[in-house]
mmCIF file of C-alpha atoms in Angstrom:
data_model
loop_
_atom_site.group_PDB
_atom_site.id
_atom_site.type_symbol
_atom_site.label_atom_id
_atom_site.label_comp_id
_atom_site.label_asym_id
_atom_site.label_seq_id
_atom_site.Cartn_x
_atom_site.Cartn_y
_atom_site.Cartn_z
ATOM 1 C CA UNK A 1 179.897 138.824 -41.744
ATOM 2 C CA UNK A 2 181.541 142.179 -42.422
ATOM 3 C CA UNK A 3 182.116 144.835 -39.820
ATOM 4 C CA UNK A 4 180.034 147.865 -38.890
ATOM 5 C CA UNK A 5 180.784 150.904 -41.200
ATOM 6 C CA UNK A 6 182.639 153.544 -39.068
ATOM 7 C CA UNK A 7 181.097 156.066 -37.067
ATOM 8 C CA UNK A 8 181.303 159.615 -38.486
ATOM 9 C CA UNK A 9 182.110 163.008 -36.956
ATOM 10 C CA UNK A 10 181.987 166.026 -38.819
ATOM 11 C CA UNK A 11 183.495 169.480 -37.774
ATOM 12 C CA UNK A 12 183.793 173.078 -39.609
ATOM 13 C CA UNK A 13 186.772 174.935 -40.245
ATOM 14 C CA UNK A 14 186.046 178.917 -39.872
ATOM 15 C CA UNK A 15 188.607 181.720 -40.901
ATOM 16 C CA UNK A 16 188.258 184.763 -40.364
ATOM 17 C CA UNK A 17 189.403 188.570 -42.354
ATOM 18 C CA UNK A 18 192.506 187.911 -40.563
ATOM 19 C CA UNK A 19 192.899 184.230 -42.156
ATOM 20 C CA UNK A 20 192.945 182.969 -38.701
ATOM 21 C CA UNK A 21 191.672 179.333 -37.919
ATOM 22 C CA UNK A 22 189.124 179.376 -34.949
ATOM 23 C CA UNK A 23 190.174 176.375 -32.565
ATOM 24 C CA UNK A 24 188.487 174.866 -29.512
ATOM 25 C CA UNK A 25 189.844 172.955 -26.832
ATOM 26 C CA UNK A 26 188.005 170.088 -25.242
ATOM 27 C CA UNK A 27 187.049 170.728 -21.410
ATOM 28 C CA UNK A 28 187.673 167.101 -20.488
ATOM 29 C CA UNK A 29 190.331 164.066 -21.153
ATOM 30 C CA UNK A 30 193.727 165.656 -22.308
ATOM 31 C CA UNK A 31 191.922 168.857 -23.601
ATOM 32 C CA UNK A 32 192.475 168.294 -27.004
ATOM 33 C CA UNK A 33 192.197 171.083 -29.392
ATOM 34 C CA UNK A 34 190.290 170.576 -32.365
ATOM 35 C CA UNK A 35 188.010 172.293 -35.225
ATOM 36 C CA UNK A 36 183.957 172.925 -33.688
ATOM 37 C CA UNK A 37 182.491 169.604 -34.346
ATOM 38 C CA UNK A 38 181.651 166.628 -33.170
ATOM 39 C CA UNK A 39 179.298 162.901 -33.368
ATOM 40 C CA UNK A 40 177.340 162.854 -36.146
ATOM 41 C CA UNK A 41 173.770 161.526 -34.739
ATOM 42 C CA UNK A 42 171.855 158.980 -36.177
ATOM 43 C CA UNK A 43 169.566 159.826 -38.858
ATOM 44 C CA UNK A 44 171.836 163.055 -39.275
ATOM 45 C CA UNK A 45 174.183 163.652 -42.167
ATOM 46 C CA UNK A 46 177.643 164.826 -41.532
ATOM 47 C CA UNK A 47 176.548 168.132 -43.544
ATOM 48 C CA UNK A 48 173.934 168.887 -40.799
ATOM 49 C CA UNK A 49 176.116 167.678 -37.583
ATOM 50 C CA UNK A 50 178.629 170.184 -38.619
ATOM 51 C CA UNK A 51 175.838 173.036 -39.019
ATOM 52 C CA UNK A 52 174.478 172.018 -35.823
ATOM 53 C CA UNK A 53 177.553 171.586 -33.730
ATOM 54 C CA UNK A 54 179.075 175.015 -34.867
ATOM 55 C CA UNK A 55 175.707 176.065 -33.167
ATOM 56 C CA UNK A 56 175.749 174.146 -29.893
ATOM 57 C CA UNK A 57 179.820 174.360 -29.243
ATOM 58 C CA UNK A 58 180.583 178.057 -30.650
ATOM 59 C CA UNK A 59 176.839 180.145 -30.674
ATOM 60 C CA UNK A 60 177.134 180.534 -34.880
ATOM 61 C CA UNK A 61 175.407 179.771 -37.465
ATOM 62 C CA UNK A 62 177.600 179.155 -40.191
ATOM 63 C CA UNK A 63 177.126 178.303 -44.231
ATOM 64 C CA UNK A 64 179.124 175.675 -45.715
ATOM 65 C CA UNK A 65 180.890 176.186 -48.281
ATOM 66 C CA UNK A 66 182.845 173.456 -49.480
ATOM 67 C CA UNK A 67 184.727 170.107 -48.220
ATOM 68 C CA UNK A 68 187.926 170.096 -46.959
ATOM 69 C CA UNK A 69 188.617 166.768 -46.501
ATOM 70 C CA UNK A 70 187.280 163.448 -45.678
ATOM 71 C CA UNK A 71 189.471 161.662 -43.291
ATOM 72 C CA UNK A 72 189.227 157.837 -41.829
ATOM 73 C CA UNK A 73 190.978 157.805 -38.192
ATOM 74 C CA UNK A 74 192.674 154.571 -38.056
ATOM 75 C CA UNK A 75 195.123 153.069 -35.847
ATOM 76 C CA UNK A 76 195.787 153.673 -31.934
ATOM 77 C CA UNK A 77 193.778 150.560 -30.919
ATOM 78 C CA UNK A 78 190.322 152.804 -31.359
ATOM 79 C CA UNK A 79 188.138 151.985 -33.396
ATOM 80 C CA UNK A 80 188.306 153.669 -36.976
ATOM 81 C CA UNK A 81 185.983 156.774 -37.432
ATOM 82 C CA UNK A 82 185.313 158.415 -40.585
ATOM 83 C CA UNK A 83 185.971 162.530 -40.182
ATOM 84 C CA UNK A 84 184.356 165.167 -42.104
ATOM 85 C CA UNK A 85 185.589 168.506 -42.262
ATOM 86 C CA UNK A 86 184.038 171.305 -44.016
ATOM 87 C CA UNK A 87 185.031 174.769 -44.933
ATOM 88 C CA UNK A 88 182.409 177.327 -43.677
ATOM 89 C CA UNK A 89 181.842 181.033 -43.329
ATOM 90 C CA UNK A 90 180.036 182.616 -39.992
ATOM 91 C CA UNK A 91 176.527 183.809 -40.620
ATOM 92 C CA UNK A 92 175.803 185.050 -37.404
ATOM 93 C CA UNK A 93 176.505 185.290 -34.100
ATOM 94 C CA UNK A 94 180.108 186.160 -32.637
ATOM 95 C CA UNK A 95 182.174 182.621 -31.818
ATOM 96 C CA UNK A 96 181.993 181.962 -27.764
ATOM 97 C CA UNK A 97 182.158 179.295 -25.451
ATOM 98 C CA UNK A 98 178.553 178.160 -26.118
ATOM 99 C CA UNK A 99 179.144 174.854 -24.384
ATOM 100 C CA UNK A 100 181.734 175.221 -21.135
ATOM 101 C CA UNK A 101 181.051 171.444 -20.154
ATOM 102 C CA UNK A 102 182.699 170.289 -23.574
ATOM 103 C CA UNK A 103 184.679 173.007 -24.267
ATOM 104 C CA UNK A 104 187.037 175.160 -21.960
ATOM 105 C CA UNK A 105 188.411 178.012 -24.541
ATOM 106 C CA UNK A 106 188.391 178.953 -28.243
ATOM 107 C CA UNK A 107 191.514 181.130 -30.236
ATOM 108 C CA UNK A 108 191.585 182.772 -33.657
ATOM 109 C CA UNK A 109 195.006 180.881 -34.923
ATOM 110 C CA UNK A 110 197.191 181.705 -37.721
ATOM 111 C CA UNK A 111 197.751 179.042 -39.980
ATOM 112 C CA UNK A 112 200.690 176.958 -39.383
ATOM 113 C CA UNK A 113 200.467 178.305 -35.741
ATOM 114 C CA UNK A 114 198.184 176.119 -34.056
ATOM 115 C CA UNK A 115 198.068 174.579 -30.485
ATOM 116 C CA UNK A 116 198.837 171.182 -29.141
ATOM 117 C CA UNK A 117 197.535 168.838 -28.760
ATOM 118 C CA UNK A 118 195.750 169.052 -31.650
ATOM 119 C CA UNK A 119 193.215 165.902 -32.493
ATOM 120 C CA UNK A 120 194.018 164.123 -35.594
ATOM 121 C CA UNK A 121 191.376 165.099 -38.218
ATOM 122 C CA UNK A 122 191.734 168.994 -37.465
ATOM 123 C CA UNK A 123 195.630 168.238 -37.440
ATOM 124 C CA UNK A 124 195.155 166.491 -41.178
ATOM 125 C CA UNK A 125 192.444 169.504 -42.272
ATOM 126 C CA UNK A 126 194.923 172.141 -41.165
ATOM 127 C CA UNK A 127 198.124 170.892 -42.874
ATOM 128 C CA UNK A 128 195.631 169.889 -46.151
ATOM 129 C CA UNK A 129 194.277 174.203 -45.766
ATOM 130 C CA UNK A 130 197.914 175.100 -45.441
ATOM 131 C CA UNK A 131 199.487 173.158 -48.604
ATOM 132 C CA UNK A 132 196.035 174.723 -50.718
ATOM 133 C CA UNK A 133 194.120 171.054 -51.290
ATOM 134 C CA UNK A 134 190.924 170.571 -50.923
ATOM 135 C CA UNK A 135 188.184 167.760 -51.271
ATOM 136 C CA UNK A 136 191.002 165.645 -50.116
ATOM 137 C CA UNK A 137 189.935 161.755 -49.288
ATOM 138 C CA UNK A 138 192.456 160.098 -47.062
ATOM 139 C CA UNK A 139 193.073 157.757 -44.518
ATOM 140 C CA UNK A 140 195.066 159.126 -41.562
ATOM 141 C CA UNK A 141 196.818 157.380 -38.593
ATOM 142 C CA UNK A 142 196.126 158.366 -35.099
ATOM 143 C CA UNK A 143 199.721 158.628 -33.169
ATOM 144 C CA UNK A 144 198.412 161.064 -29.899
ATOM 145 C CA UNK A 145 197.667 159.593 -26.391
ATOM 146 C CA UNK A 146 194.105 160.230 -24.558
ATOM 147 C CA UNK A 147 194.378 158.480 -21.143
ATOM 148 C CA UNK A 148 197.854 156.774 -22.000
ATOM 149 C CA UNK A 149 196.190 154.885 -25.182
ATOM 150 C CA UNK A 150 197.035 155.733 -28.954
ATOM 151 C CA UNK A 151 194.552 157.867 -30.194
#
């Protein structure tokens, strides 16, 4: 019998003129900060839970543009999940808090100057941005806390 495949969350990663790196920070558990995103629902692709998400979390709509990286969270005693991350461009709307009972604040970071904590696949899409890859397909290992267990 073979396992389930892992579930799949997909998140966009917006710069802006300034080459900032919008980040949110989660309004519950440690308040992890992390790229707008989130579950990918079923009968959804990744491609449209990242389009959607952007939407519900930060008010945008946003075009994708390309993918940043695929990235399978493993480790931490959680089960695995398979992140996508794409790189997108704001359409319309100005980022806000669109959703204050998931997320409790949004900043315009420069790269390499992000907050902590910082949730593993944003952590893996920002150092893959920084170092100029893209379409990157990697497994990464989850070494943060939430609620005293590995993440």
């Amino acid at each position: 019998m073979s396992s389930p495949p892992p579930r799949q969350c997909a998140a966009v990663l917006l710069i802006n003129e300034r080459g900032e790196v919008l980040l949110v920070r989660q309004a519950y558990g440690r308040q992890f900060w992390g790229l707008p995103g989130g579950i990918v629902d079923p009968g959804e692709t990744p491609l449209g839970a990242a389009v959607r998400e952007a939407r519900e979390e930060v008010g945008v709509e946003v075009a994708l543009e390309g993918v940043v990286g695929a990235y399978l969270l493993q480790g931490g005693g959680w089960p695995d999940i398979q992140a996508y991350v794409f790189a997108g461009r704001v359409l319309a709307g100005e980022p806000r808090l669109a959703a204050p009972q998931e997320l409790s604040a949004l900043a315009w970071c420069p790269l390499g100057e992000w907050p902590s904590p910082l949730l593993p696949d944003a952590l893996a899409a920002l150092e893959d941005l920084r170092a100029g890859r893209t379409g990157v397909v990697r497994t990464v290992q989850r070494h943060v806390s939430l609620h005293g267990v590995p993440l």
